[in-house]
Tab-separated table of C-alpha atoms and ligand atoms in Angstrom:
chain	number	residue	atom	x	y	z
A	119	MET	CA	0.000	0.000	0.000
A	120	SER	CA	1.458	3.371	-0.971
A	121	MET	CA	1.343	6.430	1.274
A	122	ASP	CA	-1.094	8.008	-1.167
A	123	THR	CA	-3.893	5.752	-0.060
A	124	HIS	CA	-3.787	7.444	3.359
A	125	ILE	CA	-4.292	10.930	1.955
A	126	LYS	CA	-7.955	11.723	1.613
A	127	HIS	CA	-8.805	14.149	-1.160
A	128	SER	CA	-11.457	16.834	-0.956
A	129	PHE	CA	-13.880	17.814	-3.691
A	130	ALA	CA	-14.337	21.178	-1.984
A	131	LEU	CA	-11.017	22.292	-3.493
A	132	ALA	CA	-12.686	22.346	-6.908
A	133	SER	CA	-15.631	24.541	-5.804
A	134	ARG	CA	-15.815	28.334	-5.724
A	135	TYR	CA	-16.514	30.081	-2.442
A	136	LYS	CA	-16.530	33.644	-1.159
A	137	ALA	CA	-13.269	34.807	0.430
A	138	HIS	CA	-14.400	34.405	4.058
A	139	TYR	CA	-15.873	30.921	3.522
A	140	PRO	CA	-12.799	28.777	4.376
A	141	GLN	CA	-12.469	30.783	7.586
A	142	ARG	CA	-16.088	29.994	8.536
A	143	CYS	CA	-15.368	26.301	7.911
A	144	GLY	CA	-12.269	26.574	10.094
A	145	GLU	CA	-14.247	28.230	12.899
A	146	ALA	CA	-16.909	25.512	12.772
A	147	LEU	CA	-14.228	22.830	12.833
A	148	ASP	CA	-12.253	24.406	15.701
A	149	GLU	CA	-15.429	24.880	17.722
A	150	ALA	CA	-16.201	21.183	17.291
A	151	LEU	CA	-12.713	19.887	18.050
A	152	TYR	CA	-11.840	22.223	20.906
A	153	SER	CA	-15.163	23.227	22.508
A	154	THR	CA	-17.577	20.340	21.943
A	155	ARG	CA	-17.395	17.085	23.891
A	156	ALA	CA	-18.637	14.718	21.191
A	157	TYR	CA	-15.540	15.395	19.039
A	158	ASP	CA	-12.877	14.699	21.709
A	159	ALA	CA	-11.671	11.554	19.928
A	160	TRP	CA	-11.352	13.366	16.581
A	161	ARG	CA	-8.773	15.891	17.846
A	162	THR	CA	-5.787	13.595	17.340
A	163	LEU	CA	-6.826	13.018	13.705
A	164	ASP	CA	-6.706	16.742	12.864
A	165	PRO	CA	-3.601	17.571	10.782
A	166	GLY	CA	-3.654	20.958	12.526
A	167	ARG	CA	-4.484	24.602	11.859
A	168	ALA	CA	-1.477	25.005	9.554
A	169	SER	CA	-3.185	22.718	7.010
A	170	PRO	CA	-5.877	24.023	4.616
A	171	VAL	CA	-9.319	23.581	6.167
A	172	PHE	CA	-10.693	21.317	3.409
A	173	SER	CA	-7.759	18.915	3.952
A	174	ARG	CA	-8.377	19.006	7.710
A	175	LEU	CA	-12.031	18.111	7.170
A	176	ALA	CA	-11.121	15.339	4.731
A	177	ALA	CA	-8.863	13.758	7.354
A	178	LEU	CA	-11.785	13.259	9.753
A	179	PRO	CA	-14.430	10.514	9.995
A	180	ALA	CA	-18.073	10.965	9.073
A	181	LEU	CA	-20.520	11.743	11.871
A	182	THR	CA	-23.315	9.182	11.832
A	183	LYS	CA	-26.812	9.148	13.294
A	184	ARG	CA	-25.620	6.327	15.517
A	185	GLU	CA	-23.049	8.721	16.985
A	186	LEU	CA	-25.698	11.425	17.443
A	187	ARG	CA	-27.789	8.969	19.429
A	188	ALA	CA	-24.866	7.633	21.443
A	189	ARG	CA	-23.615	11.074	22.504
A	190	GLY	CA	-27.060	12.582	23.007
A	191	PRO	CA	-27.974	16.207	22.305
A	192	GLN	CA	-25.793	17.603	25.109
A	193	GLY	CA	-22.646	16.101	23.530
A	194	PHE	CA	-23.018	18.411	20.512
A	195	VAL	CA	-23.657	21.637	22.425
A	196	PRO	CA	-20.488	23.776	22.259
A	197	HIS	CA	-18.867	25.959	24.908
A	198	GLY	CA	-20.350	24.234	27.934
A	199	ARG	CA	-23.847	25.603	27.352
A	200	ASP	CA	-26.418	23.647	29.294
A	201	ILE	CA	-29.532	22.225	27.636
A	202	ALA	CA	-31.558	22.286	30.859
A	203	GLU	CA	-30.909	26.012	31.229
A	204	GLY	CA	-31.748	26.661	27.565
A	205	LEU	CA	-35.022	24.774	27.949
A	206	ALA	CA	-35.891	26.593	31.177
A	207	ALA	CA	-35.251	29.937	29.454
A	208	HIS	CA	-37.441	28.823	26.477
A	209	GLU	CA	-34.507	29.515	24.172
A	210	ILE	CA	-34.480	25.989	22.739
A	211	GLU	CA	-36.620	22.866	22.420
A	212	LEU	CA	-35.805	19.200	22.031
A	213	VAL	CA	-37.131	17.704	18.802
A	214	ALA	CA	-37.023	14.030	17.906
A	215	THR	CA	-36.674	13.210	14.213
A	216	SER	CA	-39.408	10.891	13.088
A	217	GLY	CA	-37.259	7.926	12.118
A	218	ALA	CA	-39.262	4.734	11.870
A	219	THR	CA	-36.528	2.106	11.926
A	220	GLY	CA	-34.796	2.830	15.210
A	221	ASP	CA	-32.769	5.715	13.794
A	222	GLN	CA	-34.631	8.325	15.787
A	223	VAL	CA	-32.403	11.190	16.917
A	224	THR	CA	-33.143	13.885	19.496
A	225	ASN	CA	-32.005	17.310	18.317
A	226	VAL	CA	-31.677	20.630	20.046
A	227	TRP	CA	-33.975	22.965	18.147
A	228	TYR	CA	-32.952	26.609	18.089
A	229	GLN	CA	-35.589	28.441	16.061
A	230	PRO	CA	-33.588	31.610	15.186
A	231	TRP	CA	-30.878	29.498	13.507
A	232	TRP	CA	-33.463	27.428	11.630
A	233	ASN	CA	-35.162	30.619	10.380
A	234	ALA	CA	-31.815	32.063	9.264
A	235	SER	CA	-30.994	28.861	7.400
A	236	GLU	CA	-34.394	28.884	5.665
A	237	ALA	CA	-34.119	32.579	4.748
A	238	ALA	CA	-30.646	31.932	3.283
A	239	SER	CA	-32.099	29.133	1.138
A	240	TRP	CA	-34.738	31.527	-0.294
A	241	GLN	CA	-31.955	33.682	-1.730
A	242	LEU	CA	-31.063	30.802	-4.050
A	243	ASN	CA	-34.364	30.865	-5.939
A	244	ALA	CA	-35.680	34.004	-7.687
A	245	HIS	CA	-39.344	33.109	-6.998
A	246	ALA	CA	-38.721	32.430	-3.303
A	247	ARG	CA	-36.712	35.603	-3.037
A	248	ALA	CA	-39.623	37.563	-4.546
A	249	VAL	CA	-42.491	36.131	-2.456
A	250	ALA	CA	-41.090	34.739	0.815
A	251	SER	CA	-40.700	37.454	3.432
A	252	GLY	CA	-40.699	35.325	6.574
A	253	ALA	CA	-44.097	36.842	7.434
A	254	HIS	CA	-45.981	35.305	4.486
A	255	CYS	CA	-48.912	32.848	4.728
A	256	GLU	CA	-47.866	29.289	4.152
A	257	ALA	CA	-49.912	26.130	3.669
A	258	ILE	CA	-48.193	22.847	4.491
A	259	LEU	CA	-49.147	19.451	3.143
A	260	THR	CA	-47.092	16.680	4.681
A	261	SER	CA	-47.423	13.893	7.188
A	262	PRO	CA	-48.763	15.489	10.379
A	263	TRP	CA	-46.267	13.289	12.240
A	264	CYS	CA	-43.465	15.283	10.554
A	265	ALA	CA	-45.087	18.708	10.963
A	266	GLY	CA	-48.539	19.712	12.115
A	267	PHE	CA	-51.368	18.146	14.095
A	268	PRO	CA	-51.920	14.399	13.696
A	269	CYS	CA	-55.395	12.977	14.049
A	270	GLU	CA	-55.897	9.589	12.379
A	271	ASP	CA	-59.367	9.041	13.815
A	272	GLY	CA	-61.817	11.874	13.117
A	273	TYR	CA	-60.974	15.298	11.702
A	274	LEU	CA	-59.775	18.643	13.005
A	275	THR	CA	-61.177	22.062	12.154
A	276	MET	CA	-59.178	24.566	10.102
A	277	GLU	CA	-58.588	26.581	13.292
A	278	GLN	CA	-57.204	23.507	15.040
A	279	ARG	CA	-54.716	23.063	12.165
A	280	THR	CA	-53.614	26.697	12.017
A	281	LEU	CA	-50.546	27.925	13.858
A	282	GLY	CA	-49.711	31.588	13.300
A	283	ARG	CA	-49.084	32.075	9.573
A	284	PHE	CA	-49.101	28.316	8.888
A	285	LEU	CA	-52.044	26.170	7.831
A	286	TYR	CA	-51.534	22.389	7.994
A	287	LEU	CA	-53.778	20.917	5.318
A	288	SER	CA	-53.906	17.312	6.527
A	289	GLU	CA	-54.189	15.654	9.901
A	290	ARG	CA	-54.017	12.222	8.182
A	291	SER	CA	-50.672	10.619	7.304
A	292	ASP	CA	-51.664	8.091	4.625
A	293	PRO	CA	-52.702	9.709	1.311
A	294	SER	CA	-53.735	6.314	-0.090
A	295	SER	CA	-56.651	6.390	2.376
A	296	TRP	CA	-57.651	10.048	1.940
A	297	THR	CA	-61.322	10.419	1.047
A	298	SER	CA	-62.644	12.689	-1.718
A	299	GLU	CA	-64.274	14.823	0.986
A	300	LEU	CA	-60.935	15.346	2.706
A	301	MET	CA	-59.252	16.366	-0.542
A	302	ASN	CA	-62.172	18.667	-1.444
A	303	ARG	CA	-61.706	20.295	1.955
A	304	MET	CA	-57.986	20.866	1.212
A	305	VAL	CA	-58.882	22.595	-2.064
A	306	GLU	CA	-61.514	24.779	-0.358
A	307	GLU	CA	-59.016	25.744	2.319
A	308	LEU	CA	-56.359	26.608	-0.275
A	309	ASN	CA	-58.903	28.815	-2.056
A	310	ALA	CA	-59.848	30.563	1.188
A	311	PHE	CA	-56.389	30.816	2.773
A	312	LYS	CA	-54.578	31.814	-0.465
A	313	PRO	CA	-51.108	30.861	0.722
A	314	VAL	CA	-48.097	32.685	-0.713
A	315	VAL	CA	-46.077	29.486	-0.385
A	316	LEU	CA	-47.361	25.915	-0.449
A	317	GLU	CA	-44.787	23.641	1.179
A	318	ALA	CA	-45.453	20.010	0.449
A	319	ASN	CA	-44.285	16.475	0.630
A	320	PRO	CA	-44.290	15.753	-3.147
A	321	SER	CA	-46.114	12.414	-2.984
A	322	PHE	CA	-48.833	14.000	-0.817
A	323	LEU	CA	-49.298	16.986	-3.126
A	324	ALA	CA	-49.238	14.667	-6.169
A	325	ARG	CA	-52.135	12.705	-4.667
A	326	LEU	CA	-54.120	15.921	-4.135
A	327	SER	CA	-53.162	17.127	-7.630
A	328	ARG	CA	-54.503	13.959	-9.278
A	329	HIS	CA	-57.789	14.513	-7.455
A	330	ILE	CA	-57.936	18.160	-8.595
A	331	VAL	CA	-57.304	17.224	-12.238
A	332	ARG	CA	-59.701	14.256	-12.235
A	333	ARG	CA	-62.542	16.292	-10.671
A	334	ARG	CA	-61.640	19.449	-12.633
A	335	LEU	CA	-61.645	21.477	-9.418
A	336	HIS	CA	-60.656	25.108	-9.306
A	337	VAL	CA	-57.674	25.705	-7.045
A	338	THR	CA	-55.882	28.956	-6.227
A	339	SER	CA	-52.203	28.573	-7.091
A	340	PRO	CA	-49.693	29.888	-4.558
A	341	GLY	CA	-46.759	32.130	-5.511
A	342	LEU	CA	-44.418	29.186	-5.110
A	343	ILE	CA	-44.618	25.473	-4.386
A	344	VAL	CA	-41.709	24.202	-2.303
A	345	LEU	CA	-41.206	20.427	-2.314
A	346	THR	CA	-39.483	19.013	0.740
A	347	TYR	CA	-39.657	16.140	3.309
A	348	GLU	CA	-38.945	13.531	0.619
A	349	ASN	CA	-37.200	13.377	-2.731
A	350	PRO	CA	-39.693	14.206	-5.506
A	351	SER	CA	-40.324	11.717	-8.297
A	352	VAL	CA	-40.530	12.913	-11.913
A	353	LEU	CA	-44.122	11.593	-11.792
A	354	HIS	CA	-44.977	13.665	-8.690
A	355	ARG	CA	-43.666	16.855	-10.258
A	356	ARG	CA	-45.569	16.254	-13.476
A	357	GLN	CA	-48.847	15.547	-11.651
A	358	ILE	CA	-48.428	18.663	-9.477
A	359	SER	CA	-47.726	20.909	-12.458
A	360	ARG	CA	-50.934	19.708	-14.128
A	361	ALA	CA	-53.028	20.944	-11.187
A	362	PHE	CA	-51.151	24.084	-10.127
A	363	ASP	CA	-49.975	27.038	-12.150
A	364	ALA	CA	-47.034	27.940	-9.911
A	365	PRO	CA	-43.261	27.613	-10.055
A	366	ILE	CA	-41.983	24.539	-8.225
A	367	ALA	CA	-38.719	24.398	-6.266
A	368	SER	CA	-37.218	21.483	-4.406
A	369	SER	CA	-35.744	22.350	-1.026
A	370	TYR	CA	-33.330	19.897	0.507
A	371	GLY	CA	-32.256	19.662	4.115
A	372	ALA	CA	-32.688	17.751	7.350
A	373	THR	CA	-33.946	18.327	10.864
A	374	GLU	CA	-30.386	17.749	12.069
A	375	ALA	CA	-28.668	20.068	9.609
A	376	GLY	CA	-31.140	22.750	8.454
A	377	TYR	CA	-31.436	23.861	4.826
A	378	VAL	CA	-28.590	22.428	2.725
A	379	PHE	CA	-29.563	22.852	-0.960
A	380	MET	CA	-32.220	24.869	-2.759
A	381	GLU	CA	-33.366	24.449	-6.348
A	382	CYS	CA	-32.913	27.644	-8.364
A	383	GLU	CA	-35.281	28.909	-11.045
A	384	ALA	CA	-33.129	27.133	-13.653
A	385	GLY	CA	-33.685	23.736	-12.023
A	386	ARG	CA	-30.352	23.008	-10.329
A	387	LEU	CA	-29.681	22.736	-6.616
A	388	HIS	CA	-27.307	25.226	-5.021
A	389	GLN	CA	-25.619	24.821	-1.643
A	390	VAL	CA	-26.808	27.124	1.158
A	391	THR	CA	-23.272	28.401	1.797
A	392	THR	CA	-24.345	30.906	4.468
A	393	THR	CA	-25.211	28.193	6.974
A	394	CYS	CA	-23.407	25.038	5.877
A	395	HIS	CA	-20.459	23.400	4.189
A	396	VAL	CA	-20.896	20.203	2.179
A	397	ASP	CA	-18.212	17.565	1.630
A	398	PHE	CA	-18.881	15.377	-1.390
A	399	LEU	CA	-17.694	11.738	-1.314
A	400	PRO	CA	-17.798	10.289	-4.842
A	401	PHE	CA	-18.696	6.700	-5.533
A	402	ALA	CA	-16.171	4.511	-7.352
A	403	PRO	CA	-16.532	4.785	-11.172
A	404	GLU	CA	-18.340	1.418	-11.447
A	405	HIS	CA	-21.032	2.754	-9.082
A	406	GLY	CA	-21.592	6.071	-10.868
A	407	GLY	CA	-18.655	8.146	-9.584
A	408	PRO	CA	-17.186	10.663	-9.720
A	409	ASP	CA	-20.406	12.608	-10.415
A	410	VAL	CA	-22.565	10.501	-8.093
A	411	GLY	CA	-21.762	10.224	-4.402
A	412	ARG	CA	-22.710	10.893	-0.812
A	413	ILE	CA	-22.579	14.150	1.116
A	414	LEU	CA	-21.462	15.150	4.606
A	415	VAL	CA	-22.765	18.398	6.095
A	416	THR	CA	-20.996	20.816	8.449
A	417	ILE	CA	-23.145	23.607	9.867
A	418	PHE	CA	-22.172	27.212	10.703
A	419	GLY	CA	-23.277	29.550	13.439
A	420	ASN	CA	-25.735	27.503	15.519
A	421	PRO	CA	-24.866	28.336	19.145
A	422	TRP	CA	-26.670	25.192	20.337
A	423	ARG	CA	-25.336	22.651	17.896
A	424	SER	CA	-21.942	21.771	16.509
A	425	LEU	CA	-22.305	19.415	13.562
A	426	VAL	CA	-19.255	18.463	11.498
A	427	ARG	CA	-19.243	16.035	8.567
A	428	PHE	CA	-22.714	14.740	9.379
A	429	ASP	CA	-23.697	11.872	7.084
A	430	ILE	CA	-27.128	13.000	6.028
A	431	GLY	CA	-27.774	9.642	4.319
A	432	ASP	CA	-28.463	10.835	0.786
A	433	VAL	CA	-26.932	10.297	-2.627
A	434	VAL	CA	-26.513	13.254	-5.001
A	435	ARG	CA	-25.445	13.875	-8.596
A	436	LEU	CA	-23.038	16.758	-9.165
A	437	ASP	CA	-23.400	19.239	-11.941
A	438	GLY	CA	-19.936	20.654	-12.129
A	439	HIS	CA	-19.440	20.586	-15.861
A	440	ALA	CA	-21.112	23.828	-16.891
A	441	PRO	CA	-22.044	26.843	-14.777
A	442	CYS	CA	-25.761	27.126	-13.972
A	443	SER	CA	-27.643	29.537	-16.230
A	444	CYS	CA	-29.035	31.341	-13.152
A	445	GLY	CA	-25.595	32.840	-12.602
A	446	ARG	CA	-25.004	31.433	-9.097
A	447	ARG	CA	-21.478	30.105	-8.799
A	448	GLU	CA	-20.837	29.574	-5.119
A	449	GLY	CA	-20.460	26.186	-3.440
A	450	LEU	CA	-21.555	22.799	-4.720
A	451	THR	CA	-24.163	22.673	-7.480
A	452	LEU	CA	-26.200	19.532	-7.995
A	453	MET	CA	-28.039	18.175	-10.979
A	454	SER	CA	-30.205	16.209	-8.562
A	455	VAL	CA	-30.636	14.571	-5.201
A	456	GLU	CA	-30.729	10.913	-6.181
A	457	GLY	CA	-32.501	9.535	-3.110
A	458	ARG	CA	-31.359	8.046	0.144
A	459	THR	CA	-28.664	5.395	0.512
A	460	VAL	CA	-31.402	3.026	1.722
A	461	ASN	CA	-33.074	3.529	-1.675
A	462	LEU	CA	-30.071	2.154	-3.572
A	463	THR	CA	-30.407	-1.094	-5.497
A	464	LEU	CA	-27.826	-3.142	-7.395
A	465	THR	CA	-27.708	-4.513	-10.924
A	466	PRO	CA	-27.195	-8.299	-11.209
A	467	GLU	CA	-23.514	-7.368	-11.781
A	468	SER	CA	-23.515	-5.569	-8.398
A	469	ARG	CA	-23.327	-2.007	-9.683
A	470	ALA	CA	-25.185	0.638	-7.688
A	471	VAL	CA	-28.424	2.069	-9.088
A	472	THR	CA	-29.820	5.190	-7.423
A	473	GLN	CA	-33.501	5.845	-6.871
A	474	GLY	CA	-33.013	8.795	-9.227
A	475	ALA	CA	-31.863	6.488	-12.040
A	476	VAL	CA	-34.902	4.235	-11.551
A	477	ASP	CA	-37.188	7.258	-11.409
A	478	HIS	CA	-35.682	8.796	-14.524
A	479	ALA	CA	-36.367	5.581	-16.467
A	480	LEU	CA	-39.918	5.137	-15.154
A	481	GLY	CA	-40.704	8.848	-15.593
A	482	SER	CA	-41.223	8.302	-19.304
A	483	VAL	CA	-43.797	5.503	-18.880
A	484	THR	CA	-47.121	6.868	-20.020
A	485	ARG	CA	-50.134	6.382	-17.709
A	486	LEU	CA	-47.929	5.328	-14.772
A	487	VAL	CA	-49.317	7.027	-11.637
A	488	GLU	CA	-47.268	5.611	-8.741
A	489	TYR	CA	-44.719	2.859	-8.237
A	490	GLN	CA	-42.442	1.106	-5.807
A	491	ILE	CA	-39.608	-1.240	-6.741
A	492	LEU	CA	-38.206	-3.855	-4.391
A	493	GLN	CA	-35.044	-5.801	-5.183
A	494	THR	CA	-35.707	-9.193	-3.643
A	495	ASP	CA	-32.580	-11.026	-4.770
A	496	SER	CA	-29.321	-10.306	-6.592
A	497	SER	CA	-31.112	-10.303	-9.948
A	498	ALA	CA	-34.838	-10.175	-9.043
A	499	TYR	CA	-36.879	-6.966	-8.963
A	500	HIS	CA	-40.549	-6.632	-8.076
A	501	LEU	CA	-42.463	-3.584	-9.287
A	502	ARG	CA	-45.757	-2.597	-7.677
A	503	PHE	CA	-47.513	0.105	-9.647
A	504	VAL	CA	-50.703	2.116	-10.055
A	505	ALA	CA	-51.831	2.704	-13.635
A	506	GLU	CA	-54.262	5.262	-14.990
A	507	GLY	CA	-57.661	3.794	-15.914
A	508	SER	CA	-57.463	0.247	-17.274
A	509	ALA	CA	-53.964	0.531	-18.695
A	510	SER	CA	-52.376	-2.016	-16.322
A	511	ARG	CA	-51.043	-4.422	-18.912
A	512	ALA	CA	-49.558	-1.742	-21.187
A	513	VAL	CA	-48.007	0.050	-18.209
A	514	ALA	CA	-46.547	-3.224	-16.864
A	515	ASN	CA	-44.874	-3.929	-20.194
A	516	GLU	CA	-43.568	-0.423	-20.706
A	517	ALA	CA	-42.316	-0.138	-17.116
A	518	SER	CA	-40.579	-3.533	-17.280
A	519	ASP	CA	-38.798	-2.470	-20.482
A	520	ALA	CA	-37.732	0.793	-18.827
A	521	LEU	CA	-36.357	-1.098	-15.813
A	522	GLN	CA	-34.529	-3.521	-18.098
A	523	THR	CA	-32.570	-0.562	-19.512
A	524	VAL	CA	-31.485	0.316	-15.957
A	525	TYR	CA	-30.737	-3.167	-14.563
A	526	GLY	CA	-29.665	-4.907	-17.768
A	527	SER	CA	-30.717	-8.029	-19.620
A	528	ALA	CA	-29.900	-10.408	-16.720
A	529	ALA	CA	-32.492	-8.737	-14.485
A	530	ILE	CA	-35.699	-10.650	-13.785
A	531	ILE	CA	-38.495	-8.120	-13.440
A	532	THR	CA	-41.995	-8.854	-12.201
A	533	ALA	CA	-44.775	-6.260	-12.218
A	534	GLU	CA	-47.907	-6.185	-10.085
A	535	PRO	CA	-50.743	-3.669	-10.491
A	536	VAL	CA	-52.125	-2.361	-7.176
A	537	GLU	CA	-54.896	0.059	-6.177
A	538	ALA	CA	-52.640	2.452	-4.271
A	539	ILE	CA	-49.256	2.595	-2.570
A	540	ALA	CA	-49.139	3.650	1.076
A	541	PRO	CA	-46.185	5.544	2.531
A	542	ASP	CA	-43.949	4.015	5.192
A	543	PRO	CA	-44.390	5.461	8.685
A	544	PRO	CA	-44.254	8.328	9.571
A	545	GLY	CA	-45.517	9.217	6.086
A	546	LYS	CA	-42.735	8.974	3.507
A	547	TYR	CA	-42.927	7.134	0.214
A	548	CYS	CA	-40.247	4.657	-0.706
A	549	LEU	CA	-39.756	4.461	-4.474
A	550	SER	CA	-36.983	1.877	-4.529
A	551	LYS	CA	-35.207	-0.362	-2.068
A	552	LYS	CA	-33.201	-3.564	-1.753
A	553	LEU	CA	-34.612	-6.154	0.643
A	554	GLU	CA	-31.140	-6.822	2.009
A	555	PRO	CA	-29.675	-3.341	2.629
A	556	ILE	CA	-26.451	-2.305	0.904
A	557	ASP	CA	-23.471	-1.037	2.905
A	558	PRO	CA	-23.021	2.387	1.266
A	559	ASP	CA	-19.391	2.634	2.461
A	560	VAL	CA	-18.244	-0.049	0.015
A	561	LEU	CA	-19.468	2.031	-2.936
A	562	LEU	CA	-17.139	4.975	-2.244
A	563	ASP	CA	-14.013	5.912	-4.148
A	564	ASP	CA	-11.325	5.026	-1.622
A	565	GLN	CA	-9.368	8.267	-2.164
A	566	PHE	CA	-12.270	10.233	-0.698
A	567	ALA	CA	-13.760	7.721	1.747
A	568	PRO	CA	-13.818	9.032	5.326
A	569	ARG	CA	-11.377	7.401	7.707
A	570	GLU	CA	-12.615	5.129	10.436
A	571	PRO	CA	-13.488	6.933	13.684
B	751	ZN	ZN1	-28.897	27.907	-10.696
């Protein structure tokens, strides 16, 4: 093994940043290493302040959700601040992320930092910049277990689902069981409330949009539709744009890390450089690298949270080949968020396939409404799908052909028409998944892979 294999490279060196940006990264890193308990063991791995900050970051491990759980929220509070005192002073709250599979994390929630991160993201989209003031009316359509007021048995009044300038359109978390009456109510409330921004889980808004189009309902379009909570499918976006006459922007972030990327008016995702740094870890070429890879997020300026190289669990596709036509040049620019690492599947030859690649192929299947693909074996793939009208057989054939182009001729694809596809708890759709999960670490290009903690 040569010495070179020990030197981890950093993609950040190839990105453009404002002059003060490396210093902000350095401050975030120093605060973690020297003033935050959870990073004690990382200190000896730091090449030191004399090294460029991107090389220092690259020398460190990734911070996992497992580590967040093990250290607890207090472990990530810098400068000896005390959570109990912050709670007593009503400066912070504790918020548990709604993970369903035992990956639940408790986070310190400091609202002023969250608001600053969101406001910074609005600057990256001309429509958001024009309409979002921070005091605007906003309707939200997502699982009430993620945001809002859950009520799975009975219904809540509009007043009971209103909080300040926010209206939560649904108290029910499973769109596959929404009644026509419930969806009619959502449309009536949108027409009465006239939100400036409609923030939505894309699969939820797609379900409502199909209802609007099928019933030919009149709906007031907001100034901007922001898709968040889950990665939008090509199908979702198409269905939404048939029902609403509004620009659509995808906003990407996490409860743990705030707003990380925002889609601009030209359709690419720009890094929110005011409140975070992103390290990109490319996959090996056989798995889609160097343009496809994972990201680690480091946050800036949250007095209650020091987060460095947090593995947010998603796969992205870079767009570094040509500058975006919107004119924004700073930080990482993405072509797309490709889905979560748990949404990865493999070809029969064991090459990684992102949810985005599956979605891109199925996006062109006419009369396909919804789908979910499960890899059950090394070369077996089961597609469950909802087709428009009575087009099941044609859709099954067309979708199977599309999947064959992704997985190759050795793939055995079965297709099953279903009435509807329900989200996984707490209300997020899964478009693709392998029954036996893949270890995403083995897909990385070794030159960039984080070192072991
Ligand atoms: Zn752009």
